[in-house]
Amino acid sequence: MATSVAVVDYGMGNLRSVAKAIEHVAPRASVRVTANAAEIAAADRVVVPGQGAMPDCMRELTERHLRDAVIRAATEKPFLGICVGLQMLFGHAEEGDVMGLGVLSGRVPRFPQAAMVAVDGSRLKVPHMGWNQVQQVGTHPHPLWDGIADETRFYFVHSYYVEPQDATCIAGSTTHGISFTSAIACDNLFAVQFHPEKSAQAGLRLLENFMHWQP
C-alpha cells in the first residue's frame, strides 16, 4: 500500500513545489495538498511548509480548523516542518506578538539588528536570504542528514529564527551575524528553517530521507 503524505494547506507556503518535490523523490507515494483535518489525521506522514508572516499563519490555521490536526500530527507521526512550519511549533513569536502552537518550548525572535555584521565588518541584511551552510548538530547524525555532508548549503528566506529551550533537540545550526538553530529533531518530528524544495540535490535528499524515516 502506498505511503500517504498530507501537505498541509493553510493558504501559505510553496505547497505545490513541496508536493512536487516529494512526488519526485517518492513516486509511489500518495501526496495530497489538503486543508482537511480528517485527511491530515489519516495520512502516514505530514509536511507543513510555510512562508509569510506568523500572525497570518496562526490566523489561517485557526480559521481552517487545522490547529489540533497539526498538533496531533507533530506528536504522533513522521512530521516535517519547513520555515514557518518550524516556527509555528514554538511559543511566543516576536513577529506580530503572537503565540505559536506550543508543541515545543521556546520562542521566535527577530534577528538582532546590532549583531548583523559580517566578519569583514560589512552589514548583513535582514531578511536572511540565499544559500548558507548548515552545521549538523548532535553526537550521532540524524537519519534525515543521511547522504548530506556537514556544512552543506541550503536556501533560506527569513527574518525570524527559533530559540528552543531544550538544546538536545537542535539538529542543525547556521550563522548569519549570530549562530541560530536551523534544524530541530525531537522523536517523530523534524523541522528546518531553510527550504529543501528550493535547495537542489541536498534538499531533495533530505525529503527522500524523510520519506524513508522510521522514527
PDB file of C-alpha atoms in Angstrom:
ATOM      1  CA  MET A   1       0.000   0.000   0.000  1.00  0.00           C
ATOM      2  CA  ALA A   2       1.355   3.429  -0.970  1.00  0.00           C
ATOM      3  CA  THR A   3       2.577   5.724   1.776  1.00  0.00           C
ATOM      4  CA  SER A   4       0.208   8.680   2.144  1.00  0.00           C
ATOM      5  CA  VAL A   5       1.583  12.170   2.711  1.00  0.00           C
ATOM      6  CA  ALA A   6      -0.508  15.182   3.696  1.00  0.00           C
ATOM      7  CA  VAL A   7       0.973  18.567   2.749  1.00  0.00           C
ATOM      8  CA  VAL A   8      -0.967  20.939   4.985  1.00  0.00           C
ATOM      9  CA  ASP A   9      -2.656  23.783   3.123  1.00  0.00           C
ATOM     10  CA  TYR A  10      -3.311  26.782   5.342  1.00  0.00           C
ATOM     11  CA  GLY A  11      -3.142  29.254   2.476  1.00  0.00           C
ATOM     12  CA  MET A  12       0.577  29.991   2.767  1.00  0.00           C
ATOM     13  CA  GLY A  13       3.792  28.436   1.530  1.00  0.00           C
ATOM     14  CA  ASN A  14       5.183  26.720  -1.541  1.00  0.00           C
ATOM     15  CA  LEU A  15       2.584  23.972  -1.336  1.00  0.00           C
ATOM     16  CA  ARG A  16       2.757  22.754  -4.918  1.00  0.00           C
ATOM     17  CA  SER A  17       6.537  22.892  -5.187  1.00  0.00           C
ATOM     18  CA  VAL A  18       6.884  20.964  -1.917  1.00  0.00           C
ATOM     19  CA  ALA A  19       4.354  18.369  -3.083  1.00  0.00           C
ATOM     20  CA  LYS A  20       6.083  18.038  -6.473  1.00  0.00           C
ATOM     21  CA  ALA A  21       9.485  17.608  -4.810  1.00  0.00           C
ATOM     22  CA  ILE A  22       8.111  14.809  -2.598  1.00  0.00           C
ATOM     23  CA  GLU A  23       6.489  13.141  -5.610  1.00  0.00           C
ATOM     24  CA  HIS A  24       9.856  13.336  -7.395  1.00  0.00           C
ATOM     25  CA  VAL A  25      11.771  11.538  -4.618  1.00  0.00           C
ATOM     26  CA  ALA A  26       8.923   9.126  -3.736  1.00  0.00           C
ATOM     27  CA  PRO A  27       6.999   8.447  -6.964  1.00  0.00           C
ATOM     28  CA  ARG A  28       4.984   5.618  -5.379  1.00  0.00           C
ATOM     29  CA  ALA A  29       3.710   7.770  -2.525  1.00  0.00           C
ATOM     30  CA  SER A  30       0.240   9.285  -2.449  1.00  0.00           C
ATOM     31  CA  VAL A  31       0.840  13.014  -1.914  1.00  0.00           C
ATOM     32  CA  ARG A  32      -2.132  15.234  -1.181  1.00  0.00           C
ATOM     33  CA  VAL A  33      -2.206  19.001  -0.593  1.00  0.00           C
ATOM     34  CA  THR A  34      -5.050  19.340   1.887  1.00  0.00           C
ATOM     35  CA  ALA A  35      -6.851  21.678   4.278  1.00  0.00           C
ATOM     36  CA  ASN A  36      -8.986  18.791   5.586  1.00  0.00           C
ATOM     37  CA  ALA A  37      -8.277  17.840   9.209  1.00  0.00           C
ATOM     38  CA  ALA A  38      -9.554  14.286   8.677  1.00  0.00           C
ATOM     39  CA  GLU A  39      -7.177  13.748   5.742  1.00  0.00           C
ATOM     40  CA  ILE A  40      -4.269  15.053   7.825  1.00  0.00           C
ATOM     41  CA  ALA A  41      -5.217  12.666  10.639  1.00  0.00           C
ATOM     42  CA  ALA A  42      -5.409   9.716   8.222  1.00  0.00           C
ATOM     43  CA  ALA A  43      -2.076  10.379   6.468  1.00  0.00           C
ATOM     44  CA  ASP A  44       1.003   8.283   7.233  1.00  0.00           C
ATOM     45  CA  ARG A  45       3.265  11.346   7.110  1.00  0.00           C
ATOM     46  CA  VAL A  46       2.606  15.065   7.418  1.00  0.00           C
ATOM     47  CA  VAL A  47       4.517  18.032   5.961  1.00  0.00           C
ATOM     48  CA  VAL A  48       3.807  21.638   6.982  1.00  0.00           C
ATOM     49  CA  PRO A  49       5.516  24.084   4.602  1.00  0.00           C
ATOM     50  CA  GLY A  50       5.334  27.802   5.093  1.00  0.00           C
ATOM     51  CA  GLN A  51       6.414  31.258   4.168  1.00  0.00           C
ATOM     52  CA  GLY A  52       4.991  34.606   5.122  1.00  0.00           C
ATOM     53  CA  ALA A  53       4.091  36.173   8.446  1.00  0.00           C
ATOM     54  CA  MET A  54       3.400  34.256  11.651  1.00  0.00           C
ATOM     55  CA  PRO A  55       0.227  36.226  12.558  1.00  0.00           C
ATOM     56  CA  ASP A  56      -1.307  35.331   9.171  1.00  0.00           C
ATOM     57  CA  CYS A  57      -0.179  31.737   9.559  1.00  0.00           C
ATOM     58  CA  MET A  58      -1.721  31.271  13.008  1.00  0.00           C
ATOM     59  CA  ARG A  59      -4.949  33.006  11.973  1.00  0.00           C
ATOM     60  CA  GLU A  60      -5.343  30.781   8.907  1.00  0.00           C
ATOM     61  CA  LEU A  61      -4.653  27.615  10.908  1.00  0.00           C
ATOM     62  CA  THR A  62      -7.378  28.618  13.349  1.00  0.00           C
ATOM     63  CA  GLU A  63      -9.932  29.686  10.726  1.00  0.00           C
ATOM     64  CA  ARG A  64      -9.423  26.455   8.777  1.00  0.00           C
ATOM     65  CA  HIS A  65      -9.763  24.387  11.994  1.00  0.00           C
ATOM     66  CA  LEU A  66      -6.331  22.854  11.461  1.00  0.00           C
ATOM     67  CA  ARG A  67      -4.565  23.673  14.736  1.00  0.00           C
ATOM     68  CA  ASP A  68      -5.469  20.454  16.535  1.00  0.00           C
ATOM     69  CA  ALA A  69      -4.728  18.317  13.473  1.00  0.00           C
ATOM     70  CA  VAL A  70      -1.237  19.816  13.108  1.00  0.00           C
ATOM     71  CA  ILE A  71      -0.505  19.475  16.840  1.00  0.00           C
ATOM     72  CA  ARG A  72      -1.590  15.820  16.798  1.00  0.00           C
ATOM     73  CA  ALA A  73       0.486  15.085  13.713  1.00  0.00           C
ATOM     74  CA  ALA A  74       3.542  16.729  15.270  1.00  0.00           C
ATOM     75  CA  THR A  75       3.272  14.423  18.279  1.00  0.00           C
ATOM     76  CA  GLU A  76       2.114  11.172  16.671  1.00  0.00           C
ATOM     77  CA  LYS A  77       3.596  10.539  13.197  1.00  0.00           C
ATOM     78  CA  PRO A  78       6.576  11.387  10.973  1.00  0.00           C
ATOM     79  CA  PHE A  79       6.303  15.166  10.692  1.00  0.00           C
ATOM     80  CA  LEU A  80       8.352  17.663   8.685  1.00  0.00           C
ATOM     81  CA  GLY A  81       8.054  21.412   9.252  1.00  0.00           C
ATOM     82  CA  ILE A  82       9.556  23.904   6.786  1.00  0.00           C
ATOM     83  CA  CYS A  83      10.329  27.605   7.503  1.00  0.00           C
ATOM     84  CA  VAL A  84       7.185  28.973   9.219  1.00  0.00           C
ATOM     85  CA  GLY A  85       6.271  25.300   9.616  1.00  0.00           C
ATOM     86  CA  LEU A  86       9.216  25.162  12.040  1.00  0.00           C
ATOM     87  CA  GLN A  87       8.498  28.467  13.778  1.00  0.00           C
ATOM     88  CA  MET A  88       4.833  27.662  14.481  1.00  0.00           C
ATOM     89  CA  LEU A  89       5.860  24.694  16.653  1.00  0.00           C
ATOM     90  CA  PHE A  90       7.191  27.012  19.371  1.00  0.00           C
ATOM     91  CA  GLY A  91       5.662  29.553  21.758  1.00  0.00           C
ATOM     92  CA  HIS A  92       5.846  33.341  21.603  1.00  0.00           C
ATOM     93  CA  ALA A  93       6.826  34.885  18.256  1.00  0.00           C
ATOM     94  CA  GLU A  94       8.047  38.474  18.105  1.00  0.00           C
ATOM     95  CA  GLU A  95       6.501  38.824  14.654  1.00  0.00           C
ATOM     96  CA  GLY A  96       3.061  40.243  15.416  1.00  0.00           C
ATOM     97  CA  ASP A  97       3.441  39.351  19.124  1.00  0.00           C
ATOM     98  CA  VAL A  98       1.557  36.068  18.634  1.00  0.00           C
ATOM     99  CA  MET A  99       1.708  32.610  20.203  1.00  0.00           C
ATOM    100  CA  GLY A 100       2.600  29.565  18.158  1.00  0.00           C
ATOM    101  CA  LEU A 101       1.268  26.057  18.735  1.00  0.00           C
ATOM    102  CA  GLY A 102       3.487  25.394  21.748  1.00  0.00           C
ATOM    103  CA  VAL A 103       4.405  21.855  20.676  1.00  0.00           C
ATOM    104  CA  LEU A 104       7.995  22.670  21.697  1.00  0.00           C
ATOM    105  CA  SER A 105       9.217  25.087  24.363  1.00  0.00           C
ATOM    106  CA  GLY A 106      10.984  28.165  23.108  1.00  0.00           C
ATOM    107  CA  ARG A 107      10.459  31.473  21.337  1.00  0.00           C
ATOM    108  CA  VAL A 108      10.809  33.001  17.861  1.00  0.00           C
ATOM    109  CA  PRO A 109      12.757  36.298  17.934  1.00  0.00           C
ATOM    110  CA  ARG A 110      13.827  38.553  15.064  1.00  0.00           C
ATOM    111  CA  PHE A 111      17.476  38.755  14.050  1.00  0.00           C
ATOM    112  CA  PRO A 112      19.021  41.455  16.310  1.00  0.00           C
ATOM    113  CA  GLN A 113      19.957  44.414  14.137  1.00  0.00           C
ATOM    114  CA  ALA A 114      23.045  45.233  16.197  1.00  0.00           C
ATOM    115  CA  ALA A 115      24.510  41.780  15.518  1.00  0.00           C
ATOM    116  CA  MET A 116      24.012  41.894  11.747  1.00  0.00           C
ATOM    117  CA  VAL A 117      27.700  42.400  10.960  1.00  0.00           C
ATOM    118  CA  ALA A 118      29.818  40.120   8.761  1.00  0.00           C
ATOM    119  CA  VAL A 119      33.367  39.047   9.596  1.00  0.00           C
ATOM    120  CA  ASP A 120      34.720  41.774   7.286  1.00  0.00           C
ATOM    121  CA  GLY A 121      32.667  44.436   9.098  1.00  0.00           C
ATOM    122  CA  SER A 122      30.047  44.867   6.388  1.00  0.00           C
ATOM    123  CA  ARG A 123      26.348  44.952   7.296  1.00  0.00           C
ATOM    124  CA  LEU A 124      24.272  41.825   6.866  1.00  0.00           C
ATOM    125  CA  LYS A 125      20.751  42.098   5.517  1.00  0.00           C
ATOM    126  CA  VAL A 126      17.513  41.014   7.129  1.00  0.00           C
ATOM    127  CA  PRO A 127      15.732  39.018   5.835  1.00  0.00           C
ATOM    128  CA  HIS A 128      18.464  36.412   5.697  1.00  0.00           C
ATOM    129  CA  MET A 129      18.036  35.359   2.091  1.00  0.00           C
ATOM    130  CA  GLY A 130      20.030  32.946  -0.051  1.00  0.00           C
ATOM    131  CA  TRP A 131      22.322  29.957   0.358  1.00  0.00           C
ATOM    132  CA  ASN A 132      24.021  29.283   3.684  1.00  0.00           C
ATOM    133  CA  GLN A 133      25.761  26.403   5.397  1.00  0.00           C
ATOM    134  CA  VAL A 134      24.074  24.118   7.923  1.00  0.00           C
ATOM    135  CA  GLN A 135      26.282  22.610  10.608  1.00  0.00           C
ATOM    136  CA  GLN A 136      24.852  19.264  11.686  1.00  0.00           C
ATOM    137  CA  VAL A 137      24.485  19.075  15.466  1.00  0.00           C
ATOM    138  CA  GLY A 138      24.471  16.013  17.692  1.00  0.00           C
ATOM    139  CA  THR A 139      26.729  13.115  18.645  1.00  0.00           C
ATOM    140  CA  HIS A 140      25.043  10.860  16.069  1.00  0.00           C
ATOM    141  CA  PRO A 141      23.937  12.225  12.689  1.00  0.00           C
ATOM    142  CA  HIS A 142      20.158  12.313  12.377  1.00  0.00           C
ATOM    143  CA  PRO A 143      18.691   9.940   9.741  1.00  0.00           C
ATOM    144  CA  LEU A 144      17.449  12.950   7.747  1.00  0.00           C
ATOM    145  CA  TRP A 145      21.075  14.028   7.252  1.00  0.00           C
ATOM    146  CA  ASP A 146      21.965  10.673   5.646  1.00  0.00           C
ATOM    147  CA  GLY A 147      23.992  11.267   2.485  1.00  0.00           C
ATOM    148  CA  ILE A 148      24.187  15.024   3.159  1.00  0.00           C
ATOM    149  CA  ALA A 149      27.632  16.335   4.066  1.00  0.00           C
ATOM    150  CA  ASP A 150      28.107  18.524   7.118  1.00  0.00           C
ATOM    151  CA  GLU A 151      28.112  22.244   6.237  1.00  0.00           C
ATOM    152  CA  THR A 152      26.087  21.657   3.068  1.00  0.00           C
ATOM    153  CA  ARG A 153      24.395  24.820   1.796  1.00  0.00           C
ATOM    154  CA  PHE A 154      20.611  25.155   1.821  1.00  0.00           C
ATOM    155  CA  TYR A 155      18.347  28.016   0.699  1.00  0.00           C
ATOM    156  CA  PHE A 156      16.956  30.392   3.357  1.00  0.00           C
ATOM    157  CA  VAL A 157      14.421  33.239   3.359  1.00  0.00           C
ATOM    158  CA  HIS A 158      13.523  34.520   6.852  1.00  0.00           C
ATOM    159  CA  SER A 159      13.761  37.402   9.323  1.00  0.00           C
ATOM    160  CA  TYR A 160      12.967  35.376  12.461  1.00  0.00           C
ATOM    161  CA  TYR A 161      14.501  32.225  13.920  1.00  0.00           C
ATOM    162  CA  VAL A 162      13.698  29.731  16.683  1.00  0.00           C
ATOM    163  CA  GLU A 163      15.314  29.604  20.125  1.00  0.00           C
ATOM    164  CA  PRO A 164      14.498  26.164  21.594  1.00  0.00           C
ATOM    165  CA  GLN A 165      14.612  25.826  25.376  1.00  0.00           C
ATOM    166  CA  ASP A 166      15.833  22.246  25.034  1.00  0.00           C
ATOM    167  CA  ALA A 167      19.235  22.273  23.331  1.00  0.00           C
ATOM    168  CA  THR A 168      19.113  18.497  22.839  1.00  0.00           C
ATOM    169  CA  CYS A 169      16.506  18.957  20.083  1.00  0.00           C
ATOM    170  CA  ILE A 170      18.846  21.099  17.942  1.00  0.00           C
ATOM    171  CA  ALA A 171      19.860  19.158  14.824  1.00  0.00           C
ATOM    172  CA  GLY A 172      21.408  21.975  12.783  1.00  0.00           C
ATOM    173  CA  SER A 173      22.809  25.472  13.199  1.00  0.00           C
ATOM    174  CA  THR A 174      23.680  28.273  10.791  1.00  0.00           C
ATOM    175  CA  THR A 175      25.499  31.595  11.127  1.00  0.00           C
ATOM    176  CA  HIS A 176      24.078  34.923   9.963  1.00  0.00           C
ATOM    177  CA  GLY A 177      25.557  37.539  12.273  1.00  0.00           C
ATOM    178  CA  ILE A 178      24.671  35.157  15.115  1.00  0.00           C
ATOM    179  CA  SER A 179      24.585  31.385  15.297  1.00  0.00           C
ATOM    180  CA  PHE A 180      20.942  30.289  15.139  1.00  0.00           C
ATOM    181  CA  THR A 181      19.063  26.991  15.116  1.00  0.00           C
ATOM    182  CA  SER A 182      18.304  25.939  11.536  1.00  0.00           C
ATOM    183  CA  ALA A 183      17.021  22.402  12.196  1.00  0.00           C
ATOM    184  CA  ILE A 184      15.364  20.661  15.122  1.00  0.00           C
ATOM    185  CA  ALA A 185      14.702  16.983  15.759  1.00  0.00           C
ATOM    186  CA  CYS A 186      12.571  15.535  18.530  1.00  0.00           C
ATOM    187  CA  ASP A 187      11.204  11.968  18.409  1.00  0.00           C
ATOM    188  CA  ASN A 188       8.903  11.790  15.345  1.00  0.00           C
ATOM    189  CA  LEU A 189       9.349  15.452  14.468  1.00  0.00           C
ATOM    190  CA  PHE A 190      11.942  17.128  12.236  1.00  0.00           C
ATOM    191  CA  ALA A 191      11.734  20.762  11.152  1.00  0.00           C
ATOM    192  CA  VAL A 192      14.016  23.123   9.255  1.00  0.00           C
ATOM    193  CA  GLN A 193      14.307  26.879   8.789  1.00  0.00           C
ATOM    194  CA  PHE A 194      15.542  26.519   5.206  1.00  0.00           C
ATOM    195  CA  HIS A 195      13.563  25.417   2.142  1.00  0.00           C
ATOM    196  CA  PRO A 196      14.509  21.897   0.997  1.00  0.00           C
ATOM    197  CA  GLU A 197      12.225  22.262  -2.033  1.00  0.00           C
ATOM    198  CA  LYS A 198      14.474  25.151  -3.195  1.00  0.00           C
ATOM    199  CA  SER A 199      17.782  23.562  -2.164  1.00  0.00           C
ATOM    200  CA  ALA A 200      18.705  21.473  -5.228  1.00  0.00           C
ATOM    201  CA  GLN A 201      20.027  17.935  -4.679  1.00  0.00           C
ATOM    202  CA  ALA A 202      20.674  18.327  -0.941  1.00  0.00           C
ATOM    203  CA  GLY A 203      17.071  19.399  -0.379  1.00  0.00           C
ATOM    204  CA  LEU A 204      15.720  16.512  -2.444  1.00  0.00           C
ATOM    205  CA  ARG A 205      17.910  14.102  -0.478  1.00  0.00           C
ATOM    206  CA  LEU A 206      16.511  15.419   2.808  1.00  0.00           C
ATOM    207  CA  LEU A 207      12.947  14.943   1.519  1.00  0.00           C
ATOM    208  CA  GLU A 208      13.823  11.436   0.329  1.00  0.00           C
ATOM    209  CA  ASN A 209      15.298  10.662   3.761  1.00  0.00           C
ATOM    210  CA  PHE A 210      12.082  11.909   5.376  1.00  0.00           C
ATOM    211  CA  MET A 211      10.020   9.546   3.231  1.00  0.00           C
ATOM    212  CA  HIS A 212      12.126   6.571   4.374  1.00  0.00           C
ATOM    213  CA  TRP A 213      12.477   7.663   8.021  1.00  0.00           C
ATOM    214  CA  GLN A 214      11.026   5.327  10.633  1.00  0.00           C
ATOM    215  CA  PRO A 215      11.126   7.244  13.942  1.00  0.00           C
TER     216      PRO A 215
END
